[in-house]
JSON list of C-alpha atoms and ligand atoms in Angstrom, two decimals:
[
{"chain": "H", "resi": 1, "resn": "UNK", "atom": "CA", "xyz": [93.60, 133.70, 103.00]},
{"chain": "H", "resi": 2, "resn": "UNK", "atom": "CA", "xyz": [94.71, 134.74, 99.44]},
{"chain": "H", "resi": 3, "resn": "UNK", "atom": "CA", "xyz": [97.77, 133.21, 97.87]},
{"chain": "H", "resi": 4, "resn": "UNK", "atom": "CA", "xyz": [99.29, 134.67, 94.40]},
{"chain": "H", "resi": 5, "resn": "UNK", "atom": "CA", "xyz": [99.44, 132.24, 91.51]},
{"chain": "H", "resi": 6, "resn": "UNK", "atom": "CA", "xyz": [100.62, 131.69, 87.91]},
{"chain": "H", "resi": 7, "resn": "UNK", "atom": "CA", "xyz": [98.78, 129.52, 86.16]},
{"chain": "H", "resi": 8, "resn": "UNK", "atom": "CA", "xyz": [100.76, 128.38, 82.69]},
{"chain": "H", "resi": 9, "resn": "UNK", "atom": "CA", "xyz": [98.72, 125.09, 82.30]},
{"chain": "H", "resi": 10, "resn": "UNK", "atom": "CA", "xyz": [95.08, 124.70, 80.22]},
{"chain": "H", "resi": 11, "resn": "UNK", "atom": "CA", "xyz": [93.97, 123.16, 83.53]},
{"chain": "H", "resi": 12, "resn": "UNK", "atom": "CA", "xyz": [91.66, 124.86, 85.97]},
{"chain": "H", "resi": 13, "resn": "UNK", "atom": "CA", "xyz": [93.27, 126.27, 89.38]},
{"chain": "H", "resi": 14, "resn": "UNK", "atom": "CA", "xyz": [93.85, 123.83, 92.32]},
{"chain": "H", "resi": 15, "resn": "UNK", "atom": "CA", "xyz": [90.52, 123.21, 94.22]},
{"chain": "H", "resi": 16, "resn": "UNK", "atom": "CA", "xyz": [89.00, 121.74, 97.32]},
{"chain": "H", "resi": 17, "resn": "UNK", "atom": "CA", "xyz": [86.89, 118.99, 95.65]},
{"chain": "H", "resi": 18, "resn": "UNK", "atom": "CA", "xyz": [84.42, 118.90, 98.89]},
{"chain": "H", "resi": 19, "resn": "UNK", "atom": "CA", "xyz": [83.65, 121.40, 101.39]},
{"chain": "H", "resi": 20, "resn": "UNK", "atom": "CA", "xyz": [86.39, 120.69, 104.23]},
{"chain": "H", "resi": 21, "resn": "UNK", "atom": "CA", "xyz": [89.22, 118.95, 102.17]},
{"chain": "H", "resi": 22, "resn": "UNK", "atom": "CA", "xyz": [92.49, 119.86, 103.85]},
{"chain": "H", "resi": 23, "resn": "UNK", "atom": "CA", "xyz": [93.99, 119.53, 99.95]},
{"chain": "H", "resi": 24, "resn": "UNK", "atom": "CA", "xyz": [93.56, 120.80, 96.91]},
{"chain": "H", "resi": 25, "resn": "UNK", "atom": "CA", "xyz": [93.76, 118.40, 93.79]},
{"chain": "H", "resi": 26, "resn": "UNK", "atom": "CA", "xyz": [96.70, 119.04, 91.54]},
{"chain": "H", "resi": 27, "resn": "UNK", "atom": "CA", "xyz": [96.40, 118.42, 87.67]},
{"chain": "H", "resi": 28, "resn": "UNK", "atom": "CA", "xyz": [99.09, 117.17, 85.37]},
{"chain": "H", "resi": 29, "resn": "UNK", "atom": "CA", "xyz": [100.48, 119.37, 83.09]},
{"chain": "H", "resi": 30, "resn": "UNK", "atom": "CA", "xyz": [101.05, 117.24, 80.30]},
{"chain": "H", "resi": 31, "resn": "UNK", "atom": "CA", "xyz": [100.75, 117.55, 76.28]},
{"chain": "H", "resi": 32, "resn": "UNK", "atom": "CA", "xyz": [100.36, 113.31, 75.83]},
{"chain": "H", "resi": 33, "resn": "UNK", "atom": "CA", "xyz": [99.96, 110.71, 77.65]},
{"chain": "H", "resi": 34, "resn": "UNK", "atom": "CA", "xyz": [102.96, 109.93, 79.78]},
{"chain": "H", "resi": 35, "resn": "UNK", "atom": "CA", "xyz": [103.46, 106.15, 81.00]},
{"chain": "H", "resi": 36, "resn": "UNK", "atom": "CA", "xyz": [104.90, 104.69, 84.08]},
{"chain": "H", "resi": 37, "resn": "UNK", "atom": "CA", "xyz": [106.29, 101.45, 83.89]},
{"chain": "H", "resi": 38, "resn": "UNK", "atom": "CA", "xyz": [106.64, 99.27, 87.33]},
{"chain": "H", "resi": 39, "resn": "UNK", "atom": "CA", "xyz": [108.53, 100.59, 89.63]},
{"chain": "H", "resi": 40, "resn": "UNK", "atom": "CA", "xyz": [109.17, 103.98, 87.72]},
{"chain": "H", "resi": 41, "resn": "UNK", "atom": "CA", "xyz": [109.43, 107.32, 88.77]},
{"chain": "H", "resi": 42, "resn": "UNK", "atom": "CA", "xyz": [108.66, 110.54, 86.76]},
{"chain": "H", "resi": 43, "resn": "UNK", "atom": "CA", "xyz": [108.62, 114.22, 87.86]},
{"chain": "H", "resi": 44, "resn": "UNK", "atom": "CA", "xyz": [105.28, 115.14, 86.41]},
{"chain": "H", "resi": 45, "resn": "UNK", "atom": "CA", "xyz": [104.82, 119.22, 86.20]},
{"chain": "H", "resi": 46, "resn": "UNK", "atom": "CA", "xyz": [101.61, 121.14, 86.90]},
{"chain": "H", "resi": 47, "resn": "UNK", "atom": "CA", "xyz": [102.21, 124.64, 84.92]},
{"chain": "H", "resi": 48, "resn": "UNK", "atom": "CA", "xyz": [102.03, 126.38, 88.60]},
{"chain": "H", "resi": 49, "resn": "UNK", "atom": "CA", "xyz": [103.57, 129.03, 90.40]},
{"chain": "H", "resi": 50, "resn": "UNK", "atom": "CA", "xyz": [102.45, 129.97, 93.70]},
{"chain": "H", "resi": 51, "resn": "UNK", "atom": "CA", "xyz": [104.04, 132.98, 95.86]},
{"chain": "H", "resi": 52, "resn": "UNK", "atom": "CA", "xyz": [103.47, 131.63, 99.87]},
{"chain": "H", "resi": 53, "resn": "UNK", "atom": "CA", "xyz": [103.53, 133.98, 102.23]},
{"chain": "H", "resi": 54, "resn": "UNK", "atom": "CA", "xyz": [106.04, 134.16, 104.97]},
{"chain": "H", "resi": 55, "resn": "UNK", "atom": "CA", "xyz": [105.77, 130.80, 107.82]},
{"chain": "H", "resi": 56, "resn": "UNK", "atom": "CA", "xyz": [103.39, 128.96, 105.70]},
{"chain": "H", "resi": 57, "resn": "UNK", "atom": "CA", "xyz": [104.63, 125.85, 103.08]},
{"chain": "H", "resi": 58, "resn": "UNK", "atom": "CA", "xyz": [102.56, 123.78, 100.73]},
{"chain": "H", "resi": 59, "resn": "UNK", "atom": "CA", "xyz": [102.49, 119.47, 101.35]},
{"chain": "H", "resi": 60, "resn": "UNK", "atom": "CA", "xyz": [102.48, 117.53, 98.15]},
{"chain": "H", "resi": 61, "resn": "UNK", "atom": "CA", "xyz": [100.64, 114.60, 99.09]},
{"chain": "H", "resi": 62, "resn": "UNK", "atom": "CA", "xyz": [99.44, 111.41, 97.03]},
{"chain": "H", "resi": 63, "resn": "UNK", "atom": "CA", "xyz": [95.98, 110.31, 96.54]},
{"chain": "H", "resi": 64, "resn": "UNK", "atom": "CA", "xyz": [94.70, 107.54, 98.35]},
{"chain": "H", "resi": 65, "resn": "UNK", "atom": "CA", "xyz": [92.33, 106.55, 95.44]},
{"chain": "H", "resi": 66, "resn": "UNK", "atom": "CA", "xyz": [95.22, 106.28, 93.30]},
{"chain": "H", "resi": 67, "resn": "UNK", "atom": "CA", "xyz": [97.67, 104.72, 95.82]},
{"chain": "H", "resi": 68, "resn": "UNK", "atom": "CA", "xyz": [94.90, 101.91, 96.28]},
{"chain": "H", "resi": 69, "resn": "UNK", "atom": "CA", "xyz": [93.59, 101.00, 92.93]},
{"chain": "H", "resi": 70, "resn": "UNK", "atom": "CA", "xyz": [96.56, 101.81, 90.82]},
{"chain": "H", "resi": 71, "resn": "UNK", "atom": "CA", "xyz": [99.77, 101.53, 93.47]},
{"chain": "H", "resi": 72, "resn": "UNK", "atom": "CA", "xyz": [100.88, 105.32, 92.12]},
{"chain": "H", "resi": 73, "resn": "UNK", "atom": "CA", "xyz": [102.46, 107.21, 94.87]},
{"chain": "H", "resi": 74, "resn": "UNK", "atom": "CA", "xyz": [105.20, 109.92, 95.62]},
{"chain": "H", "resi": 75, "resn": "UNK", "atom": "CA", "xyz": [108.83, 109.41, 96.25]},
{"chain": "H", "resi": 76, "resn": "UNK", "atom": "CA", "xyz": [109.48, 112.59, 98.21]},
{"chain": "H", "resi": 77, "resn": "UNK", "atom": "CA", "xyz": [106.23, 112.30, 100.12]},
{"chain": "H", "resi": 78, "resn": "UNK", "atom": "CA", "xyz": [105.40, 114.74, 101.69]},
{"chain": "H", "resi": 79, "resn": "UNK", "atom": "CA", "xyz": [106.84, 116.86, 99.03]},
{"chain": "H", "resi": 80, "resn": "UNK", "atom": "CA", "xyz": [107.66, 120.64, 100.35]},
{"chain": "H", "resi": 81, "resn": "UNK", "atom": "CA", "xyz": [106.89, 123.74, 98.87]},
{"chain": "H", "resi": 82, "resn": "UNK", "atom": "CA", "xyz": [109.28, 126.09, 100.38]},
{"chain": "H", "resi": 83, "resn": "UNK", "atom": "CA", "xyz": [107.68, 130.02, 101.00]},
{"chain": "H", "resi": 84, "resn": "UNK", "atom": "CA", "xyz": [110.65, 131.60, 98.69]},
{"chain": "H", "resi": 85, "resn": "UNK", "atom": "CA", "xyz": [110.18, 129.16, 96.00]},
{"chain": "H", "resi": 86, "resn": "UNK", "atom": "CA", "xyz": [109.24, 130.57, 92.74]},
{"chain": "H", "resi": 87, "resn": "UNK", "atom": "CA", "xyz": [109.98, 128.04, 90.50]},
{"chain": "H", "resi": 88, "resn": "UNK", "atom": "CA", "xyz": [107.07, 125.19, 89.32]},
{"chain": "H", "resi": 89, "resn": "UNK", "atom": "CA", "xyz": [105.22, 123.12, 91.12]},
{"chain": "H", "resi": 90, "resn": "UNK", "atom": "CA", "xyz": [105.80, 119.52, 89.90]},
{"chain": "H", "resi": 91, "resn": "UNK", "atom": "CA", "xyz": [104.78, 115.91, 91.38]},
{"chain": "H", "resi": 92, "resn": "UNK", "atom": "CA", "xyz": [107.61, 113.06, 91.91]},
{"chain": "H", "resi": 93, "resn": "UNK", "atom": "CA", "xyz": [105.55, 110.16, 91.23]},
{"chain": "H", "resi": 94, "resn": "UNK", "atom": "CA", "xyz": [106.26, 106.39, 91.60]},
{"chain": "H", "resi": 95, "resn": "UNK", "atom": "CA", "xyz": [104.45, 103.52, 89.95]},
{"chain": "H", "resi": 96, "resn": "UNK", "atom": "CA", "xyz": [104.64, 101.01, 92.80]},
{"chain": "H", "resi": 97, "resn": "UNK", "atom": "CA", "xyz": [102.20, 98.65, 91.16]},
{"chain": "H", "resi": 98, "resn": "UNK", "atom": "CA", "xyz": [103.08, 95.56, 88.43]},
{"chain": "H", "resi": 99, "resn": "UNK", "atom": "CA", "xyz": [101.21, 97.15, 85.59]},
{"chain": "H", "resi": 100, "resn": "UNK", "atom": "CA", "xyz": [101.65, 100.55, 83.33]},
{"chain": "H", "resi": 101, "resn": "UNK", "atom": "CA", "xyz": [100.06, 103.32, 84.76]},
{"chain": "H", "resi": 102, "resn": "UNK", "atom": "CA", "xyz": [98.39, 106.36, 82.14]},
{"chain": "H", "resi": 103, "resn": "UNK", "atom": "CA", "xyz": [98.58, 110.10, 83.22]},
{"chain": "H", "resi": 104, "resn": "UNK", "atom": "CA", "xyz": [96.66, 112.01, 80.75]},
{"chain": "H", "resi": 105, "resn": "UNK", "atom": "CA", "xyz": [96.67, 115.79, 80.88]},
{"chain": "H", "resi": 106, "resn": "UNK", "atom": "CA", "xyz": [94.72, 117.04, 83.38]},
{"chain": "H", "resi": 107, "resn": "UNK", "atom": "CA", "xyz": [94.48, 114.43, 85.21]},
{"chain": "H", "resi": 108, "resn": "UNK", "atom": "CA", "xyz": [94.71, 114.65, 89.33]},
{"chain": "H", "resi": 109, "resn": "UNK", "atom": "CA", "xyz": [97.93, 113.33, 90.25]},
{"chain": "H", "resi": 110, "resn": "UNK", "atom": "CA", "xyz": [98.58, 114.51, 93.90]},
{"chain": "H", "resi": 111, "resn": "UNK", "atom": "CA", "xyz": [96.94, 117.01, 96.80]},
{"chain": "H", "resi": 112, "resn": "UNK", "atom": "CA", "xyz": [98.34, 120.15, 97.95]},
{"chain": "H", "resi": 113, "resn": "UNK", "atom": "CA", "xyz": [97.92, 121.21, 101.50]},
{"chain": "H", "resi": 114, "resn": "UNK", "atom": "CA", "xyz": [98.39, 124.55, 102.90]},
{"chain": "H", "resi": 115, "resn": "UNK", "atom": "CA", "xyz": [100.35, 125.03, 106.00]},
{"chain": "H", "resi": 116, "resn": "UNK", "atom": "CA", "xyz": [101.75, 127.11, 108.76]},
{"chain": "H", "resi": 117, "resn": "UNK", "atom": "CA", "xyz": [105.09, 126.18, 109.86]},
{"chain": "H", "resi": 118, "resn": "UNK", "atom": "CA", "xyz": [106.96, 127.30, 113.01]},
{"chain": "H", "resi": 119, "resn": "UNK", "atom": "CA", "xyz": [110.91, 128.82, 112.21]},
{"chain": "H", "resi": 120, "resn": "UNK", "atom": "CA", "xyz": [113.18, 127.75, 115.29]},
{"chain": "H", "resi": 121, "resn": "UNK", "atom": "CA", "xyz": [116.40, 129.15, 116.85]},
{"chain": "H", "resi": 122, "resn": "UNK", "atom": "CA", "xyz": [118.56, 126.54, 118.50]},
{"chain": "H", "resi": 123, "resn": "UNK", "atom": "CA", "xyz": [118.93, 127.01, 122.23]},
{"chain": "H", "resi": 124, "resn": "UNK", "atom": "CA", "xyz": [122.14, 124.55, 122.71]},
{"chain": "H", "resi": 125, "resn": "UNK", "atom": "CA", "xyz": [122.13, 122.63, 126.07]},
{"chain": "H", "resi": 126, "resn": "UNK", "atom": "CA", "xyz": [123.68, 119.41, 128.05]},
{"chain": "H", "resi": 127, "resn": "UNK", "atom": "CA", "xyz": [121.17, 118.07, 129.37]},
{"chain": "H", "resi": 128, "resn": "UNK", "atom": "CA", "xyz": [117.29, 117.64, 128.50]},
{"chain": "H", "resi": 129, "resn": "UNK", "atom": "CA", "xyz": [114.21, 117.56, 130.97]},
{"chain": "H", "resi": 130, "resn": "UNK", "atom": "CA", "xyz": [113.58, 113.65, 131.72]},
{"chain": "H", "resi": 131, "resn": "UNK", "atom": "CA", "xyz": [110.09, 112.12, 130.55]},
{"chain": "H", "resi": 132, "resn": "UNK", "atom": "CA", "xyz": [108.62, 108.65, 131.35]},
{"chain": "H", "resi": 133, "resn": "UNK", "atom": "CA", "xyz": [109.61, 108.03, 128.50]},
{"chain": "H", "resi": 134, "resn": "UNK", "atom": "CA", "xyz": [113.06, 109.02, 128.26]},
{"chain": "H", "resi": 135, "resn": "UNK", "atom": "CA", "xyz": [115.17, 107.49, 125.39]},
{"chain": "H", "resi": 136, "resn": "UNK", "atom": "CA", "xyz": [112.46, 104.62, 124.97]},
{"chain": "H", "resi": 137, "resn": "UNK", "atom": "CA", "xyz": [111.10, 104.63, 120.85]},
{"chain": "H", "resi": 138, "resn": "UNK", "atom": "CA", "xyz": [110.55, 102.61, 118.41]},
{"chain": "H", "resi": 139, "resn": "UNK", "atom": "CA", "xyz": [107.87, 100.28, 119.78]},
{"chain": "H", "resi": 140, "resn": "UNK", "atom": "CA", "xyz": [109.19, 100.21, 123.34]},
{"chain": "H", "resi": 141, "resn": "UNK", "atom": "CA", "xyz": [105.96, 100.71, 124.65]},
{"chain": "H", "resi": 142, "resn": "UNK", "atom": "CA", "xyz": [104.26, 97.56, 122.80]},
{"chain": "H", "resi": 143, "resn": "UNK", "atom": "CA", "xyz": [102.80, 94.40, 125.28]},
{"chain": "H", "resi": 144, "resn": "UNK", "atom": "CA", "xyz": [105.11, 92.23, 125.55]},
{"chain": "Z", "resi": 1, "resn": "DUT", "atom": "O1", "xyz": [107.55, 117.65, 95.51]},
{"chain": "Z", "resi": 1, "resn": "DUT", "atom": "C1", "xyz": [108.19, 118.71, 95.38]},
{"chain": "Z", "resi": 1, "resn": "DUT", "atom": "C2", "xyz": [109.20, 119.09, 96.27]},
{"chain": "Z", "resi": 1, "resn": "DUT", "atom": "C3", "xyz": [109.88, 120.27, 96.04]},
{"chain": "Z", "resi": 1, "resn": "DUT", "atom": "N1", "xyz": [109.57, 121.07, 94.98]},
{"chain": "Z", "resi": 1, "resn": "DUT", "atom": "C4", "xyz": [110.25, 122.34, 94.79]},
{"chain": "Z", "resi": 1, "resn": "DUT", "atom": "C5", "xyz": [109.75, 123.38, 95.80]},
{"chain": "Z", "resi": 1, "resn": "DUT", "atom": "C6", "xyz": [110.77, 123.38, 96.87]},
{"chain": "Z", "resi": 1, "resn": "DUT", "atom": "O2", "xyz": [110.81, 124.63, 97.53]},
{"chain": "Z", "resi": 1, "resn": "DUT", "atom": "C7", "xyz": [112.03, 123.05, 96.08]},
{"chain": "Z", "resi": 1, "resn": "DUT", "atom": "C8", "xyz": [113.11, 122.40, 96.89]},
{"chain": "Z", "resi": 1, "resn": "DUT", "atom": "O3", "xyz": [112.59, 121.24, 97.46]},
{"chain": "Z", "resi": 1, "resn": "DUT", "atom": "P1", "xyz": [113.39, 120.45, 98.59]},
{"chain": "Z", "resi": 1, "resn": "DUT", "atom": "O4", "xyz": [113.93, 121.40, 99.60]},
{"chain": "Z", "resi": 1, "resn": "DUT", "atom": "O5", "xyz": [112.51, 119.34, 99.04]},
{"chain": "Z", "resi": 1, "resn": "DUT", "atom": "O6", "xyz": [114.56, 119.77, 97.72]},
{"chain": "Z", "resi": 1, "resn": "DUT", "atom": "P2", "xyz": [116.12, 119.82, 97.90]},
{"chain": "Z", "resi": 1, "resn": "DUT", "atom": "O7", "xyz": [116.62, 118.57, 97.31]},
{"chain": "Z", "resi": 1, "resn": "DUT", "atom": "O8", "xyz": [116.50, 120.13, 99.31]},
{"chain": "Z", "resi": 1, "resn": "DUT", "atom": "O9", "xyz": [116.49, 121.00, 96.92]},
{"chain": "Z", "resi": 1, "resn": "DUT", "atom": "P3", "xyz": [117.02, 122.47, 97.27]},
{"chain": "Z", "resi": 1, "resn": "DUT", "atom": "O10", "xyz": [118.48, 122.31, 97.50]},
{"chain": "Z", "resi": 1, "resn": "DUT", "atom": "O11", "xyz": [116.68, 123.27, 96.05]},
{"chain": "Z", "resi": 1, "resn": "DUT", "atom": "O12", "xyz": [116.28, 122.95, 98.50]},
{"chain": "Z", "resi": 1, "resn": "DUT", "atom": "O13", "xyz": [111.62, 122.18, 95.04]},
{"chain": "Z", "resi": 1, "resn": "DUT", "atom": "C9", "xyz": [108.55, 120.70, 94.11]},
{"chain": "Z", "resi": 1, "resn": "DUT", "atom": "O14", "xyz": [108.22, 121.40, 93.16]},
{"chain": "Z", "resi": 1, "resn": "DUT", "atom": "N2", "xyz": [107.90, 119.53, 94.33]},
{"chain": "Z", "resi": 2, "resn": "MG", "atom": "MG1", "xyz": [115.88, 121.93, 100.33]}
]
């Protein structure tokens, strides 16, 4: 499928860096270098506008590469994109790690993740079908 999108950053457009990568790689839209101390969290913006079609959203997800080497992850995670959003895209990461962490402009800060959603009504009831596993959660079914 096609999706519109405004592009107001020098970086390139969102890709799929391999041939069947659910995300695409988002880019910083930065002028300098911006720093994250430990345990700081900055909403880093990407310059883009997207216009989703009806029942679909878009995931911002972090980056395992970047969650394991440098502890950088995202606060909101997954972020949501909502279909009648037209406002910018932009990245709510967290420094989880003990050192600074760089982003430089351009760099690839988060995935994006196209997907359908179902919309629900509410059919309001008193009682539920019973399961096995009824109210049990929460590890119930670990050995004991
Ligand atoms: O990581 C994110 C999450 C959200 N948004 C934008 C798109 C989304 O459609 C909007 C609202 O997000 P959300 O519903 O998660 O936030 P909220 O706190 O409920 O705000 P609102 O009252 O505006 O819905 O903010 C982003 O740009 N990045
Ligand atoms: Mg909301």
């Amino acid at each position: 499928m096609t999706i519109r999108i405004i592009n107001k950053s020098k970086n390139s457009l969102p890709a799929y860096e391999t041939a069947h990568a659910a995300g695409m790689d988002l880019r910083a839209d930065v002028k300098e270098t911006v720093e994250l101390k430990p345990m700081e969290r900055k909403l880093i913006p990407t310059g883009l506008f997207i216009e989703l079609p009806e029942g679909f959203e878009a995931q911002i997800r972090p980056r395992s590469g970047l969650a394991f080497k440098h502890g950088i992850g995202i606060v909101n995670s997954p972020g949501t994109i909502d279909a009648d959003y037209r406002g910018e895209i932009k990245v709510l990461l967290i420094n989880f790690s003990t050192e600074v962490f760089e982003i430089n402009p351009g760099d690839r800060i988060a995935q994006m993740v196209i997907a359908r959603h179902e919309k629900v009504n509410w059919e309001e009831v008193e009682i539920l079908n019973d399961t096995t596993r009824g109210e049990g959660g929460f590890g119930h079914t670990a050995v004991k």
